[in-house]
Amino acid sequence: MKIFLDTANIEQIKEFAFILDGVTTNPTLAAREGKTFKEVIPDICKIVDGPISAEVLSLDSKGMIKEAREMSKWHKNVVIKIPMTIEGIKAIKQLSKEGIRTNCTLVFSANQALLAAKAGATYVSPFVGRLDDIGQDGMQVVAEILDVFDNYEFDTQVIVASVRHPNHVKQAALLGADIATVPYEVLKKMFSHALTDKGIKAFLDDYKKVEK
Ligand code: G3P
């Protein structure tokens, strides 16, 4: 499974670049860094050689397509995040014809993912944490999307997004999701286990006894 970092923070991306397959951003994450997409995306592309998602702000398909064409010129790895709306799906269909890669975002159901895949989306991003927040089962939606894509052999890849804890990543991997886009704090937690730390300390303490 590929791991993307879900952030627009350059330091966080640099720290984990060695393990990253890509990066996703959204307007909230860019705003958190006080930067526009145009300011931050080319810098991210210099650090990670993989798909880097930046999001359109228009709500109509014409505006989305115009923004997408412009953003895709920034770097060959830029992927255009388009929200899951009727206008968004129209834009994805056109951009797919032009060979511009898209990531259909704010996906909360298998039907939404099906429509995005039919339009030719490169990626769909189901938001598992936000579904869990309203008492639904985010990972169940991921499982359904994977089944639907499998049934019809869609090439569209599933990015498990809105990840809140390492267990989401594990569940995504067990289901066979293509990608999980993970916040910095969650990725850090994935590396660690109390027994690993305890084991290292015990090994080093024991070895001190024979070290001259
Ligand atoms: O980038 C999209 C998604 O991962 C947002 O996550 O935590 O704002 O629901 P969150």
mmCIF file of C-alpha atoms and ligand atoms in Angstrom:
data_model
loop_
_atom_site.group_PDB
_atom_site.id
_atom_site.type_symbol
_atom_site.label_atom_id
_atom_site.label_comp_id
_atom_site.label_asym_id
_atom_site.label_seq_id
_atom_site.Cartn_x
_atom_site.Cartn_y
_atom_site.Cartn_z
ATOM 1 C CA MET A 1 0.000 0.000 0.000
ATOM 2 C CA LYS A 2 1.193 3.462 -0.837
ATOM 3 C CA ILE A 3 1.479 6.044 1.917
ATOM 4 C CA PHE A 4 0.862 9.719 1.248
ATOM 5 C CA LEU A 5 1.274 12.500 3.798
ATOM 6 C CA ASP A 6 -1.849 14.644 4.265
ATOM 7 C CA THR A 7 -0.266 18.033 4.876
ATOM 8 C CA ALA A 8 1.038 21.216 3.265
ATOM 9 C CA ASN A 9 3.765 21.597 5.889
ATOM 10 C CA ILE A 10 7.191 21.480 4.208
ATOM 11 C CA GLU A 11 9.115 20.447 7.348
ATOM 12 C CA GLN A 12 6.782 17.508 7.978
ATOM 13 C CA ILE A 13 7.125 16.387 4.356
ATOM 14 C CA LYS A 14 10.944 16.673 4.493
ATOM 15 C CA GLU A 15 11.092 14.627 7.703
ATOM 16 C CA PHE A 16 9.235 11.675 6.223
ATOM 17 C CA ALA A 17 10.151 12.034 2.533
ATOM 18 C CA PHE A 18 12.139 8.765 2.708
ATOM 19 C CA ILE A 19 8.933 6.737 3.180
ATOM 20 C CA LEU A 20 6.400 8.804 1.220
ATOM 21 C CA ASP A 21 4.828 7.847 -2.109
ATOM 22 C CA GLY A 22 2.935 11.134 -2.483
ATOM 23 C CA VAL A 23 1.286 14.073 -0.696
ATOM 24 C CA THR A 24 -2.278 15.358 -0.471
ATOM 25 C CA THR A 25 -3.299 18.878 0.474
ATOM 26 C CA ASN A 26 -6.616 20.697 0.685
ATOM 27 C CA PRO A 27 -7.587 24.376 1.122
ATOM 28 C CA THR A 28 -7.650 24.041 4.924
ATOM 29 C CA LEU A 29 -4.155 22.504 5.034
ATOM 30 C CA ALA A 30 -2.717 25.171 2.702
ATOM 31 C CA ALA A 31 -4.349 27.946 4.751
ATOM 32 C CA ARG A 32 -2.855 26.424 7.928
ATOM 33 C CA GLU A 33 0.594 27.136 6.426
ATOM 34 C CA GLY A 34 -0.501 30.634 5.309
ATOM 35 C CA LYS A 35 0.287 29.756 1.681
ATOM 36 C CA THR A 36 -1.606 29.522 -1.600
ATOM 37 C CA PHE A 37 -1.437 26.280 -3.581
ATOM 38 C CA LYS A 38 0.724 28.043 -6.158
ATOM 39 C CA GLU A 39 3.231 28.916 -3.446
ATOM 40 C CA VAL A 40 3.364 25.542 -1.715
ATOM 41 C CA ILE A 41 2.754 22.823 -4.366
ATOM 42 C CA PRO A 42 5.914 23.394 -6.484
ATOM 43 C CA ASP A 43 8.001 23.209 -3.273
ATOM 44 C CA ILE A 44 6.377 19.910 -2.283
ATOM 45 C CA CYS A 45 7.054 18.540 -5.788
ATOM 46 C CA LYS A 46 10.778 19.194 -5.242
ATOM 47 C CA ILE A 47 10.769 16.992 -2.119
ATOM 48 C CA VAL A 48 8.547 14.021 -3.034
ATOM 49 C CA ASP A 49 8.631 12.383 -6.457
ATOM 50 C CA GLY A 50 5.052 11.110 -6.527
ATOM 51 C CA PRO A 51 1.482 12.318 -6.952
ATOM 52 C CA ILE A 52 0.893 15.680 -5.207
ATOM 53 C CA SER A 53 -2.764 16.700 -4.873
ATOM 54 C CA ALA A 54 -3.881 20.342 -5.008
ATOM 55 C CA GLU A 55 -7.542 21.349 -4.938
ATOM 56 C CA VAL A 56 -9.629 23.585 -7.190
ATOM 57 C CA LEU A 57 -11.732 26.310 -5.578
ATOM 58 C CA SER A 58 -14.318 26.895 -8.326
ATOM 59 C CA LEU A 59 -17.750 25.337 -7.939
ATOM 60 C CA ASP A 60 -18.672 25.240 -11.647
ATOM 61 C CA SER A 61 -17.123 22.754 -14.080
ATOM 62 C CA LYS A 62 -15.851 25.468 -16.426
ATOM 63 C CA GLY A 63 -13.969 27.189 -13.599
ATOM 64 C CA MET A 64 -12.665 23.869 -12.244
ATOM 65 C CA ILE A 65 -11.330 22.865 -15.670
ATOM 66 C CA LYS A 66 -9.630 26.246 -16.124
ATOM 67 C CA GLU A 67 -7.968 26.003 -12.694
ATOM 68 C CA ALA A 68 -6.971 22.378 -13.295
ATOM 69 C CA ARG A 69 -5.316 23.139 -16.633
ATOM 70 C CA GLU A 70 -3.317 25.926 -14.991
ATOM 71 C CA MET A 71 -2.316 23.879 -11.912
ATOM 72 C CA SER A 72 -1.272 20.882 -13.997
ATOM 73 C CA LYS A 73 1.382 23.084 -15.636
ATOM 74 C CA TRP A 74 3.157 23.629 -12.292
ATOM 75 C CA HIS A 75 4.750 20.159 -12.283
ATOM 76 C CA LYS A 76 4.223 16.772 -13.953
ATOM 77 C CA ASN A 77 3.264 15.188 -10.603
ATOM 78 C CA VAL A 78 0.417 17.577 -9.762
ATOM 79 C CA VAL A 79 -2.939 15.810 -9.341
ATOM 80 C CA ILE A 80 -6.088 17.940 -9.331
ATOM 81 C CA LYS A 81 -8.476 17.473 -6.430
ATOM 82 C CA ILE A 82 -12.059 18.012 -7.532
ATOM 83 C CA PRO A 83 -15.011 17.885 -5.122
ATOM 84 C CA MET A 84 -17.696 15.222 -5.597
ATOM 85 C CA THR A 85 -20.530 17.239 -7.137
ATOM 86 C CA ILE A 86 -22.359 17.091 -10.470
ATOM 87 C CA GLU A 87 -20.137 19.942 -11.687
ATOM 88 C CA GLY A 88 -17.073 18.174 -10.299
ATOM 89 C CA ILE A 89 -17.877 14.969 -12.171
ATOM 90 C CA LYS A 90 -18.348 16.945 -15.408
ATOM 91 C CA ALA A 91 -14.919 18.489 -14.864
ATOM 92 C CA ILE A 92 -13.310 15.100 -14.099
ATOM 93 C CA LYS A 93 -14.747 13.661 -17.323
ATOM 94 C CA GLN A 94 -13.252 16.482 -19.412
ATOM 95 C CA LEU A 95 -9.892 16.492 -17.589
ATOM 96 C CA SER A 96 -9.614 12.724 -17.990
ATOM 97 C CA LYS A 97 -9.988 13.179 -21.786
ATOM 98 C CA GLU A 98 -7.137 15.709 -21.649
ATOM 99 C CA GLY A 99 -4.901 13.329 -19.695
ATOM 100 C CA ILE A 100 -4.971 15.489 -16.536
ATOM 101 C CA ARG A 101 -4.987 13.325 -13.416
ATOM 102 C CA THR A 102 -7.749 13.922 -10.870
ATOM 103 C CA ASN A 103 -8.498 13.029 -7.267
ATOM 104 C CA CYS A 104 -12.247 13.128 -6.563
ATOM 105 C CA THR A 105 -12.458 14.418 -3.000
ATOM 106 C CA LEU A 106 -15.156 14.589 -0.310
ATOM 107 C CA VAL A 107 -16.400 11.104 -1.198
ATOM 108 C CA PHE A 108 -18.716 9.586 1.424
ATOM 109 C CA SER A 109 -20.484 6.729 -0.407
ATOM 110 C CA ALA A 110 -19.840 3.898 -2.861
ATOM 111 C CA ASN A 111 -22.255 5.484 -5.349
ATOM 112 C CA GLN A 112 -20.253 8.719 -5.368
ATOM 113 C CA ALA A 113 -17.070 6.703 -5.968
ATOM 114 C CA LEU A 114 -18.769 4.769 -8.788
ATOM 115 C CA LEU A 115 -19.711 8.001 -10.573
ATOM 116 C CA ALA A 116 -16.197 9.403 -10.169
ATOM 117 C CA ALA A 117 -14.660 6.206 -11.537
ATOM 118 C CA LYS A 118 -17.056 6.196 -14.502
ATOM 119 C CA ALA A 119 -15.995 9.776 -15.285
ATOM 120 C CA GLY A 120 -12.350 8.650 -15.339
ATOM 121 C CA ALA A 121 -11.053 9.899 -11.976
ATOM 122 C CA THR A 122 -7.502 8.731 -11.314
ATOM 123 C CA TYR A 123 -8.188 8.600 -7.561
ATOM 124 C CA VAL A 124 -11.174 8.795 -5.226
ATOM 125 C CA SER A 125 -10.791 9.942 -1.634
ATOM 126 C CA PRO A 126 -13.330 8.532 0.831
ATOM 127 C CA PHE A 127 -13.143 10.503 4.113
ATOM 128 C CA VAL A 128 -13.297 7.779 6.761
ATOM 129 C CA GLY A 129 -12.793 9.958 9.859
ATOM 130 C CA ARG A 130 -15.601 12.356 8.977
ATOM 131 C CA LEU A 131 -17.963 9.390 8.447
ATOM 132 C CA ASP A 132 -16.962 7.922 11.805
ATOM 133 C CA ASP A 133 -17.572 11.371 13.347
ATOM 134 C CA ILE A 134 -21.254 11.240 12.392
ATOM 135 C CA GLY A 135 -21.687 7.686 13.663
ATOM 136 C CA GLN A 136 -21.270 5.926 10.305
ATOM 137 C CA ASP A 137 -18.588 3.360 9.482
ATOM 138 C CA GLY A 138 -15.956 4.967 7.242
ATOM 139 C CA MET A 139 -14.062 1.744 6.609
ATOM 140 C CA GLN A 140 -17.288 -0.007 5.548
ATOM 141 C CA VAL A 141 -17.627 2.585 2.775
ATOM 142 C CA VAL A 142 -14.009 1.919 1.734
ATOM 143 C CA ALA A 143 -14.745 -1.829 1.599
ATOM 144 C CA GLU A 144 -17.812 -1.189 -0.578
ATOM 145 C CA ILE A 145 -15.865 1.070 -2.965
ATOM 146 C CA LEU A 146 -13.121 -1.541 -3.341
ATOM 147 C CA ASP A 147 -15.738 -4.205 -4.124
ATOM 148 C CA VAL A 148 -17.446 -2.010 -6.718
ATOM 149 C CA PHE A 149 -14.149 -1.131 -8.417
ATOM 150 C CA ASP A 150 -13.148 -4.802 -8.375
ATOM 151 C CA ASN A 151 -16.482 -5.896 -9.898
ATOM 152 C CA TYR A 152 -16.014 -3.660 -12.925
ATOM 153 C CA GLU A 153 -12.214 -3.556 -13.086
ATOM 154 C CA PHE A 154 -12.023 0.225 -12.742
ATOM 155 C CA ASP A 155 -8.464 1.592 -12.773
ATOM 156 C CA THR A 156 -9.410 4.342 -10.292
ATOM 157 C CA GLN A 157 -7.322 4.062 -7.130
ATOM 158 C CA VAL A 158 -8.736 4.457 -3.627
ATOM 159 C CA ILE A 159 -7.051 6.953 -1.299
ATOM 160 C CA VAL A 160 -8.281 6.427 2.261
ATOM 161 C CA ALA A 161 -8.451 10.003 3.602
ATOM 162 C CA SER A 162 -9.510 11.794 6.781
ATOM 163 C CA VAL A 163 -7.371 9.274 8.664
ATOM 164 C CA ARG A 164 -7.456 9.882 12.417
ATOM 165 C CA HIS A 165 -5.371 7.080 13.948
ATOM 166 C CA PRO A 166 -3.018 4.209 13.007
ATOM 167 C CA ASN A 167 -5.863 1.713 13.179
ATOM 168 C CA HIS A 168 -7.471 3.418 10.171
ATOM 169 C CA VAL A 169 -4.257 2.771 8.201
ATOM 170 C CA LYS A 170 -4.133 -0.867 9.284
ATOM 171 C CA GLN A 171 -7.771 -1.373 8.341
ATOM 172 C CA ALA A 172 -7.151 0.288 4.967
ATOM 173 C CA ALA A 173 -4.231 -2.079 4.337
ATOM 174 C CA LEU A 174 -6.242 -5.143 5.387
ATOM 175 C CA LEU A 175 -8.978 -4.167 2.943
ATOM 176 C CA GLY A 176 -6.415 -3.734 0.160
ATOM 177 C CA ALA A 177 -6.919 0.016 -0.371
ATOM 178 C CA ASP A 178 -4.357 1.407 -2.831
ATOM 179 C CA ILE A 179 -3.291 4.356 -0.683
ATOM 180 C CA ALA A 180 -3.764 5.890 2.758
ATOM 181 C CA THR A 181 -3.115 9.592 3.117
ATOM 182 C CA VAL A 182 -1.960 10.054 6.651
ATOM 183 C CA PRO A 183 -1.542 13.122 8.877
ATOM 184 C CA TYR A 184 1.952 13.709 10.319
ATOM 185 C CA GLU A 185 1.060 12.731 13.900
ATOM 186 C CA VAL A 186 -0.567 9.480 12.775
ATOM 187 C CA LEU A 187 2.433 8.532 10.612
ATOM 188 C CA LYS A 188 4.755 9.136 13.573
ATOM 189 C CA LYS A 189 2.611 6.881 15.759
ATOM 190 C CA MET A 190 2.748 4.101 13.126
ATOM 191 C CA PHE A 191 6.503 3.721 13.708
ATOM 192 C CA SER A 192 6.306 3.194 17.428
ATOM 193 C CA HIS A 193 5.365 0.551 19.937
ATOM 194 C CA ALA A 194 6.034 0.622 23.695
ATOM 195 C CA LEU A 195 7.589 -2.870 23.503
ATOM 196 C CA THR A 196 10.017 -1.714 20.780
ATOM 197 C CA ASP A 197 11.290 1.105 23.030
ATOM 198 C CA LYS A 198 11.438 -1.206 26.027
ATOM 199 C CA GLY A 199 13.273 -3.861 23.987
ATOM 200 C CA ILE A 200 15.909 -1.414 22.695
ATOM 201 C CA LYS A 201 16.552 -0.132 26.211
ATOM 202 C CA ALA A 202 16.907 -3.673 27.602
ATOM 203 C CA PHE A 203 19.325 -4.712 24.810
ATOM 204 C CA LEU A 204 21.505 -1.638 25.354
ATOM 205 C CA ASP A 205 21.470 -2.018 29.165
ATOM 206 C CA ASP A 206 22.442 -5.701 28.874
ATOM 207 C CA TYR A 207 25.249 -5.015 26.422
ATOM 208 C CA LYS A 208 26.770 -2.375 28.710
ATOM 209 C CA LYS A 209 27.619 -5.270 31.091
ATOM 210 C CA VAL A 210 30.113 -6.788 28.605
ATOM 211 C CA GLU A 211 31.325 -3.601 26.944
ATOM 212 C CA LYS A 212 34.890 -2.767 27.995
HETATM 213 O O1 G3P B 1 -7.232 15.941 2.901
HETATM 214 C C1 G3P B 1 -8.490 15.414 3.052
HETATM 215 C C2 G3P B 1 -8.767 14.774 4.374
HETATM 216 O O2 G3P B 1 -7.740 13.889 4.691
HETATM 217 C C3 G3P B 1 -9.170 15.709 5.463
HETATM 218 O O3 G3P B 1 -9.137 15.110 6.740
HETATM 219 O O4 G3P B 1 -9.176 15.251 9.198
HETATM 220 O O5 G3P B 1 -9.991 17.207 7.845
HETATM 221 O O6 G3P B 1 -11.328 15.104 7.978
HETATM 222 P P1 G3P B 1 -9.950 15.698 8.006
#
